[in-house]
Short mmCIF file of C-alpha atoms and ligand atoms in Angstrom, two decimals:
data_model
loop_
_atom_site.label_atom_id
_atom_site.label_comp_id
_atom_site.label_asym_id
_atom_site.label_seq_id
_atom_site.Cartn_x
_atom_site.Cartn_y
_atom_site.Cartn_z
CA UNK A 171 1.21 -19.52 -19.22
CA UNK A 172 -2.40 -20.43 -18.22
CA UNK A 173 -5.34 -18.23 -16.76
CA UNK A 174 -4.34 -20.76 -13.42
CA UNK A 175 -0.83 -20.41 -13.03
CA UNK A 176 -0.94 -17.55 -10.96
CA UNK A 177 -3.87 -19.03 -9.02
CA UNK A 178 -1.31 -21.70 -8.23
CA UNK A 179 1.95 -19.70 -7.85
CA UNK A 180 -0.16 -17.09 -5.78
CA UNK A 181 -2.55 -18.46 -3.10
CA UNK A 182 -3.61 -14.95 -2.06
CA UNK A 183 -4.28 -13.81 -5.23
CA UNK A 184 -6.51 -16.47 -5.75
CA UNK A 185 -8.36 -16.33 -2.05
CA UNK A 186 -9.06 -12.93 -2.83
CA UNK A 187 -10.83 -13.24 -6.16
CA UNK A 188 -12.74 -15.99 -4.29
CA UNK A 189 -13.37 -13.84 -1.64
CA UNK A 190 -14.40 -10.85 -3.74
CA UNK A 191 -11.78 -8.81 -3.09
CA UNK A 192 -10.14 -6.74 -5.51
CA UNK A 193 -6.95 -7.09 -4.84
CA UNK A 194 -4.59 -9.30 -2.53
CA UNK A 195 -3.55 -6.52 -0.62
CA UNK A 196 -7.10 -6.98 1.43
CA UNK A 197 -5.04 -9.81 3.69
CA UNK A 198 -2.73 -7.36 4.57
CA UNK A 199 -5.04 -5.08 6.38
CA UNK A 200 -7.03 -7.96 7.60
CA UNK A 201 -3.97 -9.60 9.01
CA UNK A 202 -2.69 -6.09 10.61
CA UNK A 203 -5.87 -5.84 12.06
CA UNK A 204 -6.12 -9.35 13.56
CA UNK A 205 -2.92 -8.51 15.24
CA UNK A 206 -3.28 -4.76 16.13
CA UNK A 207 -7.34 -4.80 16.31
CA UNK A 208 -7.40 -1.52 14.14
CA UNK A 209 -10.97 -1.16 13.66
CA UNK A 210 -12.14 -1.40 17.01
CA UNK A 211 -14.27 1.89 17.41
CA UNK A 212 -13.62 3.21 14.19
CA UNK A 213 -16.09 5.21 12.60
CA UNK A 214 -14.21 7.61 10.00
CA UNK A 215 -11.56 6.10 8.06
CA UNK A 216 -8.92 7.55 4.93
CA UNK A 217 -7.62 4.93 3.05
CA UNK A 218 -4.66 6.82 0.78
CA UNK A 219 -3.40 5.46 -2.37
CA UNK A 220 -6.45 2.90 -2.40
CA UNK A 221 -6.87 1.63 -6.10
CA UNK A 222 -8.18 -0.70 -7.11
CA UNK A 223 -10.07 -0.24 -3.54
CA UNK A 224 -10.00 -3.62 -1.60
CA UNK A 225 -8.81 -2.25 1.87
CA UNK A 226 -11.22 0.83 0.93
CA UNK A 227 -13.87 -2.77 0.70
CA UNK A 228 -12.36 -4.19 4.62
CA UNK A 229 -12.83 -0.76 5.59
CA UNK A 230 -16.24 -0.29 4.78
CA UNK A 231 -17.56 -3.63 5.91
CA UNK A 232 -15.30 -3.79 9.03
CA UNK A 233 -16.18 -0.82 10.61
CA UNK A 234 -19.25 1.62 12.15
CA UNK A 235 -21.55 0.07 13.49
CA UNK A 236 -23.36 -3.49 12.41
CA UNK A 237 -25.71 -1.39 10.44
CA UNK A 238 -22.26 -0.38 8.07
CA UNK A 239 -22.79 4.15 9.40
CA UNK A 240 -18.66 3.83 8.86
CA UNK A 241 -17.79 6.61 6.44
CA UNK A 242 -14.47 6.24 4.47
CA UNK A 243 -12.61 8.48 1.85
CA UNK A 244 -10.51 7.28 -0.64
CA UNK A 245 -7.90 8.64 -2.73
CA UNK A 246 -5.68 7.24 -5.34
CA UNK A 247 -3.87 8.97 -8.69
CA UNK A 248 -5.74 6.17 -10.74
CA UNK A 249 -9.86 6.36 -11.07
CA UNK A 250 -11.09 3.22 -8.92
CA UNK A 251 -14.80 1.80 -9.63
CA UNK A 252 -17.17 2.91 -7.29
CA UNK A 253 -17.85 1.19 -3.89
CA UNK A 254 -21.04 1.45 -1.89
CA UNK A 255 -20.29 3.81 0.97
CA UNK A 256 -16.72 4.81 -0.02
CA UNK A 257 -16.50 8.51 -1.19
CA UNK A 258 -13.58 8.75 -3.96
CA UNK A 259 -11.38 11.43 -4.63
CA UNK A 260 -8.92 11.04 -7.69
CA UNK A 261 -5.89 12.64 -6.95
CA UNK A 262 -1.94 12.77 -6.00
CA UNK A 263 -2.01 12.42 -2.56
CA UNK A 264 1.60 14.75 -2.33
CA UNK A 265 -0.32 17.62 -3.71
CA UNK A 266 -1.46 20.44 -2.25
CA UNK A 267 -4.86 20.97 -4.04
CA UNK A 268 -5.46 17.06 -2.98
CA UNK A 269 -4.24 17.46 0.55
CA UNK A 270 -6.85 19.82 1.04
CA UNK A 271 -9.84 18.30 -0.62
CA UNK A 272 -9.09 15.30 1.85
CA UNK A 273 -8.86 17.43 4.86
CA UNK A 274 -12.28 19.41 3.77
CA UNK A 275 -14.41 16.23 4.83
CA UNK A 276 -12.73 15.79 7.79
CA UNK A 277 -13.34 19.49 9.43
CA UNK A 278 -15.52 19.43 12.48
CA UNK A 279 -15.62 15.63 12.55
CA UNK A 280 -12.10 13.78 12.65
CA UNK A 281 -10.91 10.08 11.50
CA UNK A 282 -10.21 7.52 13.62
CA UNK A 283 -7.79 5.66 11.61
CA UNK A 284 -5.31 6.79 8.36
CA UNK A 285 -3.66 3.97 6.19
CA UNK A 286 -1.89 4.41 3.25
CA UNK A 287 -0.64 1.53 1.28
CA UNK A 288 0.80 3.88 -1.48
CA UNK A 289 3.70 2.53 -3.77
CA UNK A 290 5.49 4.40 -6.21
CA UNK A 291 6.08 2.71 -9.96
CA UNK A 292 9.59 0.94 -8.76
CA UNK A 293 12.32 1.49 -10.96
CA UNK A 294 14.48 -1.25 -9.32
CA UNK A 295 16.72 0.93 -8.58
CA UNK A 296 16.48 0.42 -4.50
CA UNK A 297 17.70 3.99 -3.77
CA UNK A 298 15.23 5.90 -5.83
CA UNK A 299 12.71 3.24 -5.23
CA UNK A 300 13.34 3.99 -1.30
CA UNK A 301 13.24 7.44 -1.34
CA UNK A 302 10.01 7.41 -3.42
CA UNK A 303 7.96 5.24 -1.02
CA UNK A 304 9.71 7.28 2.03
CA UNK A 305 8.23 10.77 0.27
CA UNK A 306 4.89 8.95 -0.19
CA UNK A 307 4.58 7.64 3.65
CA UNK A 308 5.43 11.23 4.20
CA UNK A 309 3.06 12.70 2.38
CA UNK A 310 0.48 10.57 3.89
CA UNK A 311 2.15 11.41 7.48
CA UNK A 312 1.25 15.28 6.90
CA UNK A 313 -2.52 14.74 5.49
CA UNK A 314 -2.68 12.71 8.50
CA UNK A 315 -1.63 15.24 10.96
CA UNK A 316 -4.36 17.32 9.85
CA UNK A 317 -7.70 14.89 9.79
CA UNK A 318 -6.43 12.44 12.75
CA UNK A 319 -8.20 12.66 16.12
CA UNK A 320 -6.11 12.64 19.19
CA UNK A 321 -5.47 8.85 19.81
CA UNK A 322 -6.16 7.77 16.15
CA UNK A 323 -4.20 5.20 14.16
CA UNK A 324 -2.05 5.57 10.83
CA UNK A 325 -1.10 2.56 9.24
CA UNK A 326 1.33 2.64 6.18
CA UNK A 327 3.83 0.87 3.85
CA UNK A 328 7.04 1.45 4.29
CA UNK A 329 10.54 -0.05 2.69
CA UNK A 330 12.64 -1.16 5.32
CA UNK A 331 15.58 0.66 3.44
CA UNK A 332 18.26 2.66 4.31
CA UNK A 333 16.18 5.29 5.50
CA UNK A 334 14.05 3.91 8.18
CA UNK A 335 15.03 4.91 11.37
CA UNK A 336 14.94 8.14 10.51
CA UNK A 337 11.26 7.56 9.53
CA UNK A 338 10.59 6.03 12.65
CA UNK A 339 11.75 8.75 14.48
CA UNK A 340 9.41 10.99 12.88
CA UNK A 341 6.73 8.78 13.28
CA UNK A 342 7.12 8.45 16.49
CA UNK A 343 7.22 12.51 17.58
CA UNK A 344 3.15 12.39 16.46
CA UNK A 345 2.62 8.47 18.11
CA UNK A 346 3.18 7.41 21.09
CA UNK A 347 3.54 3.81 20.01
CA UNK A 348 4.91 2.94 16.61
CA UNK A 349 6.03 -0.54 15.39
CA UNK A 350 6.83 -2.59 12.25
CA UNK A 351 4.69 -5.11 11.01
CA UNK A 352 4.91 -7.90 7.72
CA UNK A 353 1.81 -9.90 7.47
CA UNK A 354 2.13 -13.62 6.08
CA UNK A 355 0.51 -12.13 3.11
CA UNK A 356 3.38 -10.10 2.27
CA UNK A 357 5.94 -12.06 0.66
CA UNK A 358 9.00 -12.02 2.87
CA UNK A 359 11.31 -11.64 -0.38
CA UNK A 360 9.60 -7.93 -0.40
CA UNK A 361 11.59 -5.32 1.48
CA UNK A 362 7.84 -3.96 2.17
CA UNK A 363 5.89 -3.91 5.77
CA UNK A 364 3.88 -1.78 7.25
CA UNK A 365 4.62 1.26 9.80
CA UNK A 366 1.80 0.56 12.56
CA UNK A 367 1.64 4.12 14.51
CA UNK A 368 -1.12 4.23 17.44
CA UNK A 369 -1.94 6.75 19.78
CA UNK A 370 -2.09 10.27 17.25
CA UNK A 371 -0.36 12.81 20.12
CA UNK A 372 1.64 15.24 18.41
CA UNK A 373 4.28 17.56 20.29
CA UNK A 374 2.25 20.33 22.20
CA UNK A 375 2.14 23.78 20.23
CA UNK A 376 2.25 21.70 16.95
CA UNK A 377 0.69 23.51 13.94
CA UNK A 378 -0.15 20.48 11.05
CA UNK A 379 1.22 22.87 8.11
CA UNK A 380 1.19 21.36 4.54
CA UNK A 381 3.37 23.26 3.33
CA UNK A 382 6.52 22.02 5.30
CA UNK A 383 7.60 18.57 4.03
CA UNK A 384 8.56 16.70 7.21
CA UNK A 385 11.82 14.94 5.76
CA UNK A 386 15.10 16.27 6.75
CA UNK A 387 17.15 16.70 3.66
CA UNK A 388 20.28 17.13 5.67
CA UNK A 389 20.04 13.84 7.14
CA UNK A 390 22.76 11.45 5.99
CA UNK A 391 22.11 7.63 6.33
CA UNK A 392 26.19 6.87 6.20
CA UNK A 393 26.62 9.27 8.81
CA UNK A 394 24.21 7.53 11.21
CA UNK A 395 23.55 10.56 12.42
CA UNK A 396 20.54 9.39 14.72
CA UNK A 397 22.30 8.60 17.87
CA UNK A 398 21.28 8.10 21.57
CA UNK A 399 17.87 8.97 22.88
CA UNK A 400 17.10 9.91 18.82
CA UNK A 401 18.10 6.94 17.47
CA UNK A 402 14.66 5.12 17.81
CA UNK A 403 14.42 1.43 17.04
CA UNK A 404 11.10 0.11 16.67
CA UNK A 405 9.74 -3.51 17.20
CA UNK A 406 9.08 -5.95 14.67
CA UNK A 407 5.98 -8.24 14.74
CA UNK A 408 5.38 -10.82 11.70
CA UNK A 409 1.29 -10.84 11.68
CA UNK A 410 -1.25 -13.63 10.43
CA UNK A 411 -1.13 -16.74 12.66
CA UNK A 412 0.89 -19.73 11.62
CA UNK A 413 -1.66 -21.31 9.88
CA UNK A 414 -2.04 -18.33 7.68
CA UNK A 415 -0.91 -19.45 4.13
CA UNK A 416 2.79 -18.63 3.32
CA UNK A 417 2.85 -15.70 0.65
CA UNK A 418 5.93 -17.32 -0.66
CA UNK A 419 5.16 -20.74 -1.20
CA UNK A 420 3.18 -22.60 -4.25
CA UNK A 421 0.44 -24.55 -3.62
CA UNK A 422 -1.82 -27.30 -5.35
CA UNK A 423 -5.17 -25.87 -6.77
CA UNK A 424 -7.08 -28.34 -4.35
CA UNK A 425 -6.89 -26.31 -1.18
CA UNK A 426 -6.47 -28.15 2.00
CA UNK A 427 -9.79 -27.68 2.94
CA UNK A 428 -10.71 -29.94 0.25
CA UNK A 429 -12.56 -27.71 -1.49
CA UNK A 430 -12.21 -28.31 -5.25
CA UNK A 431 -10.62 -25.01 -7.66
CA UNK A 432 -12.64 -23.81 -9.87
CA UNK A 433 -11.21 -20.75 -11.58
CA UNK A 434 -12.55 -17.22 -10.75
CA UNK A 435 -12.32 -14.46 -12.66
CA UNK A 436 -10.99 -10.80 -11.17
CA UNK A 437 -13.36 -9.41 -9.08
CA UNK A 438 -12.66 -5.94 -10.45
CA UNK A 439 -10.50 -5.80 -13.57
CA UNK A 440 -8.60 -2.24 -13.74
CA UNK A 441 -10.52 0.52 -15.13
CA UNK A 442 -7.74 2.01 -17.56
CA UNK A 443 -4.68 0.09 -16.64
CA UNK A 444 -0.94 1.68 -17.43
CA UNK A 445 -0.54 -1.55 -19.72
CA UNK A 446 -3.39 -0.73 -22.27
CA UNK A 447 -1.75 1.39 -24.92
CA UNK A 448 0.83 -2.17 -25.07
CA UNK A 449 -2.00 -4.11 -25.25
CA UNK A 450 -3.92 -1.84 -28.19
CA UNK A 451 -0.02 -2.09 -29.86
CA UNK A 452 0.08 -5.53 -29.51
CA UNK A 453 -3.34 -6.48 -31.13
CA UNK A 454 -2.41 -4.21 -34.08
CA UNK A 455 1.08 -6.12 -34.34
CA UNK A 456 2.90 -2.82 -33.40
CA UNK A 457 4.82 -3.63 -30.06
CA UNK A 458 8.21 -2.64 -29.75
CA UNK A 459 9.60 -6.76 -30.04
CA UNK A 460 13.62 -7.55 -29.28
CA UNK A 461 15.22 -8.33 -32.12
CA UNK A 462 19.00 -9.17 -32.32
CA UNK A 463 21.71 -8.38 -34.89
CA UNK A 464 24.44 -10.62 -35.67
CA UNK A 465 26.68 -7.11 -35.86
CA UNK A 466 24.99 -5.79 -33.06
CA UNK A 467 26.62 -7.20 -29.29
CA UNK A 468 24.01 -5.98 -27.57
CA UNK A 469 20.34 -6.77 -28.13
CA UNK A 470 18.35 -3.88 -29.66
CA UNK A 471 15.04 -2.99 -28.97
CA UNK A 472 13.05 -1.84 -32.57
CA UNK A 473 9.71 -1.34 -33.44
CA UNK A 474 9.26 -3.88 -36.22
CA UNK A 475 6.98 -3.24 -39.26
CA UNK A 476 3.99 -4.29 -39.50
N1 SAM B 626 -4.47 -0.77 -1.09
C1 SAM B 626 -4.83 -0.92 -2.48
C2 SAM B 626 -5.86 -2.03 -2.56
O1 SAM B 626 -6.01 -2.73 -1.58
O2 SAM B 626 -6.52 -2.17 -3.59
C3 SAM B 626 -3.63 -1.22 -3.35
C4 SAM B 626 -2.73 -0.03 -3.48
S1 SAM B 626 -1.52 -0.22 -4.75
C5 SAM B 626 -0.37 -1.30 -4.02
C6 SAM B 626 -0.64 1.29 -4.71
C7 SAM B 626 -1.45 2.47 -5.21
O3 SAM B 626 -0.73 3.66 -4.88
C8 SAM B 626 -1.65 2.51 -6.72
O4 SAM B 626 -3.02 2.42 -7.04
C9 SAM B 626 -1.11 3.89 -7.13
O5 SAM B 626 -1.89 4.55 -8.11
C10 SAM B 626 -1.17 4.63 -5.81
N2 SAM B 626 -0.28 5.82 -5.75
C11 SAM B 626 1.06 5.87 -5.97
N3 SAM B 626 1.50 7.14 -5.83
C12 SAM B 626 0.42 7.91 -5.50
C13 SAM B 626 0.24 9.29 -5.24
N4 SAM B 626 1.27 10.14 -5.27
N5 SAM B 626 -1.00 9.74 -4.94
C14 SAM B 626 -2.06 8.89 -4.93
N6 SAM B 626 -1.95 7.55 -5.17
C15 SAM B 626 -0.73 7.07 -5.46
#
């Protein structure tokens, strides 16, 4: 497979190296905030789970003012290269110790805005996967409740699993308006969107306490056991305009525009990616390779010698 075929297979991917964003993930945000004008007024922004940092990039050149006085904190598990105006913190963002270090910039001064576009490793198997990404939007729920100014904004993926109208009801006991939204950058075979919560108003008397995980273990998805006035069922709103390009669709090198490809490298490559020790194993000829046994029925997986 050529350095192009994901260029071609992936339009997105290839806008946003063109584009000089790190990742394709930046059309999300950009999309969700075409539709839901997110950074309108925003000064102070967290962007959890941000590596490799593009929507921490929108976010520092979308909002402050003109002259760019936005301040923005990110955090992610993996180290992310630096970015003018973005202060980093390297971290898991369900800790405690990182919890805190997050909510020490925000004392005294609030955000504006929370968004989280946090995914776990997926281990395809959808109800581990699920409950993963719930724990994660959870996690990011309670730093919010702590650094989120009355009326602020948290954005963040969710899986639209099993799970999610409970999540939506919790959402919506800290927002007074929460929807679901899938940009035309997010392929539509993806069970992921994005949990759009606006208006930060918490229940009066409420006491942001990170010690308390806010997901009810007793709750049982078979049992439906959100019913009535609980039971909250949240809109859905595809965003990107129709002319947007379609996430899950080819297309020829040539854009439309007529403007002729020229490959363009990664605007950031990763800074230690997970796949480096294969890589290192692979130039020395020592990858684990299949190899298959007439005796054996199944294939086995061996590290061959050198
Ligand atoms: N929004 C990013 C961008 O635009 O470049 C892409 C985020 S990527 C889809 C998901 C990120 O979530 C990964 O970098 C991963 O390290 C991070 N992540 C997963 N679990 C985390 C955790 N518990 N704490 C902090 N970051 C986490």
């Amino acid at each position: 497979m050529g350095r192009t075929s994901k260029d071609k297979r992936d339009v997105y991917y290839r806008l946003a190296k063109e584009n000089g964003w790190r990742a394709r993930s930046a059309f999300k945000l950009l999309q969700l905030n075409e539709e839901f004008q997110l950074f309108q007024g925003v000064t102070r922004a967290v962007d959890l789970c941000a590596a490799p940092g593009s929507w921490s990039q929108v976010l520092s050149q979308k909002i402050g003012s003109p002259q760019g006085s936005g301040h923005v904190v990110a955090v992610d598990l993996q180290a992310m290269a630096p970015l003018p105006g973005v202060l980093q913190i390297q971290g898991d963002i369900t800790q405690l110790s990182t919890a805190k270090e997050i909510i020490r910039h925000f004392e005294g001064c609030p955000a504006d805005l929370v968004v989280c576009d946090g995914a776990p490793d997926v281990t395809g198997l959808h109800d581990v996967d699920e409950y993963m990404q719930a724990q994660l939007l959870l996690a990011a729920l309670n730093i919010a409740t702590h650094v989120l100014k009355p009326g602020g904004c948290f954005v963040a993926k969710i899986f639209r699993g099993r799970d999610v109208t409970l999540i939506y009801s919790q959402l919506r006991v800290f927002f007074s308006n929460v929807l679901c939204a899938k940009p035309r950058s997010s392929r539509n075979s993806s069970i992921e969107a994005f949990a759009v919560c606006q208006g930060y108003d918490p229940p009066e008397g409420f006491l942001p306490d990170l010690t308390k995980p806010l997901l009810d273990h007793s709750y049982d998805p078979d049992l439906n056991q959100l019913d009535g006035p609980t039971r909250i069922i949240v809109p859905f709103v595809a965003c990107g305009d129709l002319s947007s390009y379609d996430s899950d669709r080819s297309y020829p090198l040539d854009l439309e525009d007529g403007s002729e490809y020229k490959y363009t490298p990664p605007t950031q490559p990763p800074i230690s990616p997970p796949y480096q020790e294969a890589c290192t194993l692979k130039k020395k000829g020592r990858l684990a390779k299949e190899i298959c046994s007439q005796d054996c029925p199944v294939n086995t997986v061996d590290t061959l010698p050198q």
